[in-house]
Amino acid sequence: MIDVYFTPTPNGHKISIMLEEVGLPHQLLKMDMLAGDHLTPDYRRINPNGRLPAIVDHAPVGGGAPLPVFESGAILLYLAEKSGQLMPADPRRRSQAQQWLMWQMASFGPMQGQAHHFIRYAPEGQDYPVARYRNETIRLLHVLNGRLKEAEYLAGDYSIADIACWPWTRAIRAIGLTLDDFPDVARWFAAIGERPAVQRGTDVKNAANLSSARPVLTEEQWSNLFGTNMLAAPTR
Ligand SMILES: N[C@@H](CCC(=O)N[C@@H](CS)C(=O)NCC(=O)O)C(=O)O
């Protein structure tokens, strides 16, 4: 059994989709970030970075004690290895899957994540950072479109690279973007959205994550996400 410390955000959905795709037994443990569930010492023992998602595999590859895994890209790699699925065997394709996975983890997710932050959570009037991170997201969508013009999926066949990028493509509408200028991304996005495992994996979706509405946070909730409560959380 795999415990998934889960929140219905793009990074969380990568893991819920992957587990539905490969059919490994798992349970989603819903974490309330506003309440600070990710700040506790117990959770830090699982994820030293204190972010979501993380997993604990109670029957890990290689045996032994339950294995915690953090960072959504590392979790996808671990689950691909464990299941023997969704990572190409061919060395060239395998490298391509790793390249696009790293691209998502280093660029497409973090840049867009900052756009979400400045549009939805920061005090209003953040024109410069909003333009900066939205423009960077648009640039990255052009990069993605270029790849998908030459390949049906990022590594040729459907793989963990697509699973990593799909939920972040879905999230662009919350920062006021569409796929109208990215026809190859739109084709790929629609095809993946038809997959039953993807639909099951995002059933848990929280509509609020797809809206650009500004959530109204209490002082305590804001502090749990961005302020002194977050800073005071123990490291292990
Ligand atoms: N690189 C990390 C990013 C994780 C991340 O930032 N997760 C967000 C939710 S999608 C989070 O935990 N936010 C809580 C916080 O920032 O305190 C990964 O891919 O796992």
Short mmCIF file of C-alpha atoms and ligand atoms in Angstrom, two decimals:
data_model
loop_
_atom_site.label_atom_id
_atom_site.label_comp_id
_atom_site.label_asym_id
_atom_site.label_seq_id
_atom_site.Cartn_x
_atom_site.Cartn_y
_atom_site.Cartn_z
CA MET A 1 0.00 0.00 0.00
CA ILE A 2 1.22 3.48 -0.88
CA ASP A 3 0.11 6.45 1.23
CA VAL A 4 -0.13 9.64 -0.79
CA TYR A 5 0.05 12.92 1.11
CA PHE A 6 -2.15 14.76 -1.27
CA THR A 7 -3.61 18.10 -2.17
CA PRO A 8 -5.67 18.68 -5.34
CA THR A 9 -3.13 20.92 -7.06
CA PRO A 10 -1.17 20.26 -10.28
CA ASN A 11 1.71 18.66 -8.35
CA GLY A 12 -0.74 16.47 -6.42
CA HIS A 13 -2.58 15.43 -9.57
CA LYS A 14 0.63 14.17 -11.18
CA ILE A 15 0.73 11.47 -8.53
CA SER A 16 -2.99 10.63 -8.39
CA ILE A 17 -2.99 10.27 -12.21
CA MET A 18 0.16 8.14 -12.20
CA LEU A 19 -1.19 5.76 -9.57
CA GLU A 20 -4.44 5.37 -11.50
CA GLU A 21 -2.46 4.70 -14.70
CA VAL A 22 -0.22 1.99 -13.25
CA GLY A 23 -2.79 0.46 -10.90
CA LEU A 24 -0.67 0.29 -7.73
CA PRO A 25 -2.74 0.09 -4.52
CA HIS A 26 -2.79 3.44 -2.77
CA GLN A 27 -4.76 5.76 -0.56
CA LEU A 28 -4.95 9.54 -0.84
CA LEU A 29 -4.48 11.25 2.50
CA LYS A 30 -5.92 14.71 2.05
CA MET A 31 -3.77 17.46 3.50
CA ASP A 32 -5.21 20.88 4.31
CA MET A 33 -2.44 23.37 3.56
CA LEU A 34 -4.51 26.30 4.82
CA ALA A 35 -4.72 24.57 8.19
CA GLY A 36 -0.97 23.94 8.15
CA ASP A 37 -1.11 20.13 7.85
CA HIS A 38 2.19 20.29 5.94
CA LEU A 39 4.00 22.10 8.77
CA THR A 40 3.95 19.37 11.42
CA PRO A 41 7.07 17.50 12.65
CA ASP A 42 5.46 14.18 11.58
CA TYR A 43 5.04 15.36 8.02
CA ARG A 44 8.57 16.83 7.94
CA ARG A 45 9.89 13.35 8.71
CA ILE A 46 8.25 12.26 5.44
CA ASN A 47 9.05 15.37 3.39
CA PRO A 48 11.94 17.48 4.73
CA ASN A 49 10.92 20.23 2.31
CA GLY A 50 7.46 20.45 3.89
CA ARG A 51 5.59 20.68 0.57
CA LEU A 52 3.05 18.44 -1.11
CA PRO A 53 2.86 15.81 -2.48
CA ALA A 54 4.87 13.03 -0.83
CA ILE A 55 4.36 9.29 -0.64
CA VAL A 56 5.23 6.52 1.78
CA ASP A 57 5.56 3.11 0.16
CA HIS A 58 4.91 0.42 2.76
CA ALA A 59 6.20 -2.32 0.43
CA PRO A 60 9.13 -0.54 -1.20
CA VAL A 61 11.20 -1.64 -4.14
CA GLY A 62 14.08 -3.62 -2.61
CA GLY A 63 12.17 -4.41 0.60
CA GLY A 64 12.91 -3.06 4.06
CA ALA A 65 11.29 -0.30 6.07
CA PRO A 66 8.56 1.90 4.58
CA LEU A 67 10.12 4.35 2.13
CA PRO A 68 9.16 8.03 2.06
CA VAL A 69 9.63 9.82 -1.29
CA PHE A 70 9.27 13.58 -1.80
CA GLU A 71 9.39 15.84 -4.89
CA SER A 72 6.71 14.98 -7.45
CA GLY A 73 9.26 14.27 -10.20
CA ALA A 74 11.14 11.82 -8.00
CA ILE A 75 7.83 10.18 -7.05
CA LEU A 76 6.94 9.71 -10.74
CA LEU A 77 10.35 8.16 -11.41
CA TYR A 78 9.99 5.86 -8.40
CA LEU A 79 6.49 4.72 -9.43
CA ALA A 80 7.61 4.15 -13.03
CA GLU A 81 10.45 1.98 -11.80
CA LYS A 82 8.28 0.12 -9.33
CA SER A 83 5.52 -0.59 -11.85
CA GLY A 84 7.74 -1.03 -14.91
CA GLN A 85 5.37 1.32 -16.77
CA LEU A 86 5.36 4.75 -18.43
CA MET A 87 9.12 5.14 -18.74
CA PRO A 88 10.44 4.15 -22.18
CA ALA A 89 12.92 1.26 -22.29
CA ASP A 90 14.66 2.60 -25.40
CA PRO A 91 17.63 4.74 -24.22
CA ARG A 92 16.89 7.69 -26.54
CA ARG A 93 13.21 7.79 -25.56
CA ARG A 94 14.11 7.30 -21.94
CA SER A 95 16.43 10.31 -22.06
CA GLN A 96 13.69 12.36 -23.74
CA ALA A 97 11.23 11.45 -20.98
CA GLN A 98 13.79 12.50 -18.36
CA GLN A 99 14.54 15.76 -20.17
CA TRP A 100 10.89 16.81 -20.34
CA LEU A 101 10.30 15.71 -16.76
CA MET A 102 13.20 17.92 -15.61
CA TRP A 103 11.92 20.76 -17.80
CA GLN A 104 8.55 20.58 -16.11
CA MET A 105 10.06 20.40 -12.62
CA ALA A 106 12.55 23.23 -13.18
CA SER A 107 10.59 25.58 -15.43
CA PHE A 108 7.01 24.94 -16.47
CA GLY A 109 5.80 24.30 -12.89
CA PRO A 110 7.84 26.85 -10.90
CA MET A 111 7.45 29.77 -13.34
CA GLN A 112 3.71 29.27 -13.67
CA GLY A 113 3.48 28.71 -9.92
CA GLN A 114 4.89 32.19 -9.34
CA ALA A 115 2.32 33.62 -11.75
CA HIS A 116 -0.43 31.95 -9.70
CA HIS A 117 1.08 33.39 -6.52
CA PHE A 118 1.27 36.98 -7.73
CA ILE A 119 -2.17 36.91 -9.36
CA ARG A 120 -4.09 35.12 -6.61
CA TYR A 121 -2.29 35.55 -3.30
CA ALA A 122 -0.02 38.62 -3.30
CA PRO A 123 -1.43 42.08 -2.54
CA GLU A 124 -3.02 43.58 -5.65
CA GLY A 125 -1.04 45.76 -8.05
CA GLN A 126 1.80 43.35 -8.84
CA ASP A 127 2.04 44.26 -12.50
CA TYR A 128 5.73 43.56 -12.98
CA PRO A 129 5.94 40.04 -11.46
CA VAL A 130 2.58 39.08 -13.00
CA ALA A 131 3.82 40.07 -16.47
CA ARG A 132 7.21 38.46 -15.89
CA TYR A 133 5.88 35.04 -14.84
CA ARG A 134 2.93 35.00 -17.22
CA ASN A 135 5.27 35.85 -20.13
CA GLU A 136 7.65 33.13 -19.07
CA THR A 137 4.74 30.66 -18.98
CA ILE A 138 3.78 31.73 -22.51
CA ARG A 139 7.37 31.22 -23.66
CA LEU A 140 7.35 27.74 -22.12
CA LEU A 141 4.03 26.91 -23.82
CA HIS A 142 5.73 27.74 -27.15
CA VAL A 143 8.54 25.35 -26.23
CA LEU A 144 6.00 22.63 -25.38
CA ASN A 145 4.10 23.28 -28.59
CA GLY A 146 7.31 22.97 -30.62
CA ARG A 147 8.03 19.56 -29.14
CA LEU A 148 4.46 18.34 -29.65
CA LYS A 149 4.55 19.47 -33.28
CA GLU A 150 7.24 16.85 -33.91
CA ALA A 151 6.12 14.11 -31.51
CA GLU A 152 2.71 12.75 -30.50
CA TYR A 153 3.80 12.61 -26.86
CA LEU A 154 6.85 14.18 -25.22
CA ALA A 155 8.97 11.04 -25.37
CA GLY A 156 7.23 9.55 -28.42
CA ASP A 157 4.88 7.31 -26.45
CA TYR A 158 2.82 8.46 -23.46
CA SER A 159 5.08 8.59 -20.38
CA ILE A 160 5.65 10.19 -16.99
CA ALA A 161 6.84 13.32 -18.83
CA ASP A 162 3.29 13.84 -20.16
CA ILE A 163 1.81 13.10 -16.74
CA ALA A 164 4.07 15.78 -15.21
CA CYS A 165 3.15 18.44 -17.78
CA TRP A 166 -0.57 17.77 -18.22
CA PRO A 167 -1.90 19.14 -14.87
CA TRP A 168 0.22 22.30 -15.26
CA THR A 169 -1.18 22.81 -18.75
CA ARG A 170 -4.65 22.44 -17.27
CA ALA A 171 -3.85 25.15 -14.72
CA ILE A 172 -3.03 27.92 -17.23
CA ARG A 173 -6.56 29.15 -17.36
CA ALA A 174 -6.25 30.32 -13.75
CA ILE A 175 -3.62 32.82 -14.88
CA GLY A 176 -5.78 34.00 -17.77
CA LEU A 177 -4.17 31.94 -20.57
CA THR A 178 -5.71 29.59 -23.14
CA LEU A 179 -4.37 27.05 -25.62
CA ASP A 180 -5.72 29.00 -28.61
CA ASP A 181 -2.19 29.85 -29.83
CA PHE A 182 -0.83 26.38 -29.09
CA PRO A 183 -2.66 23.91 -31.37
CA ASP A 184 -0.29 21.00 -30.82
CA VAL A 185 -0.48 21.39 -27.06
CA ALA A 186 -4.28 21.55 -27.41
CA ARG A 187 -4.35 18.27 -29.40
CA TRP A 188 -2.10 16.52 -26.84
CA PHE A 189 -4.01 18.01 -23.89
CA ALA A 190 -7.37 16.81 -25.21
CA ALA A 191 -6.06 13.30 -25.95
CA ILE A 192 -4.65 12.87 -22.46
CA GLY A 193 -7.80 14.29 -20.90
CA GLU A 194 -9.75 11.41 -22.51
CA ARG A 195 -7.74 8.77 -20.66
CA PRO A 196 -9.90 7.07 -18.00
CA ALA A 197 -7.00 7.03 -15.53
CA VAL A 198 -6.51 10.77 -15.96
CA GLN A 199 -10.20 11.36 -15.37
CA ARG A 200 -10.15 9.17 -12.27
CA GLY A 201 -6.95 10.81 -11.04
CA THR A 202 -8.38 14.28 -11.29
CA ASP A 203 -11.84 13.40 -9.93
CA VAL A 204 -10.63 14.81 -6.68
CA LYS A 205 -10.18 18.15 -8.37
CA ASN A 206 -10.90 21.24 -6.44
CA ALA A 207 -12.52 23.73 -8.79
CA ALA A 208 -10.95 26.57 -6.81
CA ASN A 209 -7.53 25.56 -8.13
CA LEU A 210 -8.65 26.20 -11.67
CA SER A 211 -10.10 29.60 -11.03
CA SER A 212 -8.24 32.87 -10.93
CA ALA A 213 -10.41 34.03 -8.02
CA ARG A 214 -8.46 35.47 -5.12
CA PRO A 215 -9.06 33.26 -2.07
CA VAL A 216 -9.86 35.18 1.09
CA LEU A 217 -7.43 33.91 3.71
CA THR A 218 -7.42 34.48 7.44
CA GLU A 219 -4.17 35.78 8.92
CA GLU A 220 -3.47 32.31 10.27
CA GLN A 221 -4.03 30.65 6.87
CA TRP A 222 -1.79 33.19 5.09
CA SER A 223 0.91 32.62 7.70
CA ASN A 224 0.68 28.83 7.22
CA LEU A 225 1.30 29.26 3.50
CA PHE A 226 3.65 32.22 3.23
CA GLY A 227 4.46 33.79 6.61
CA THR A 228 5.89 33.21 10.05
CA ASN A 229 4.09 29.90 10.70
CA MET A 230 5.68 28.51 7.55
CA LEU A 231 9.10 29.81 8.63
CA ALA A 232 8.73 28.48 12.17
CA ALA A 233 7.93 24.93 11.05
CA PRO A 234 10.63 22.54 12.24
CA THR A 235 13.14 21.03 9.87
CA ARG A 236 14.20 17.51 10.63
N1 LIG B 1 8.95 20.80 -6.36
C1 LIG B 1 7.88 20.37 -5.49
C2 LIG B 1 6.89 21.50 -5.32
C3 LIG B 1 5.85 21.17 -4.29
C4 LIG B 1 4.96 22.35 -3.94
O1 LIG B 1 5.35 23.52 -3.97
N2 LIG B 1 3.73 22.02 -3.54
C5 LIG B 1 2.77 23.01 -3.14
C6 LIG B 1 1.40 22.50 -3.48
S1 LIG B 1 1.27 22.16 -5.20
C7 LIG B 1 2.84 23.20 -1.65
O2 LIG B 1 3.16 22.29 -0.93
N3 LIG B 1 2.52 24.38 -1.15
C8 LIG B 1 2.48 24.61 0.25
C9 LIG B 1 3.35 25.72 0.68
O3 LIG B 1 3.91 26.39 -0.22
O4 LIG B 1 3.50 25.94 1.89
C10 LIG B 1 7.23 19.12 -6.09
O5 LIG B 1 7.13 19.06 -7.31
O6 LIG B 1 6.84 18.20 -5.34
#
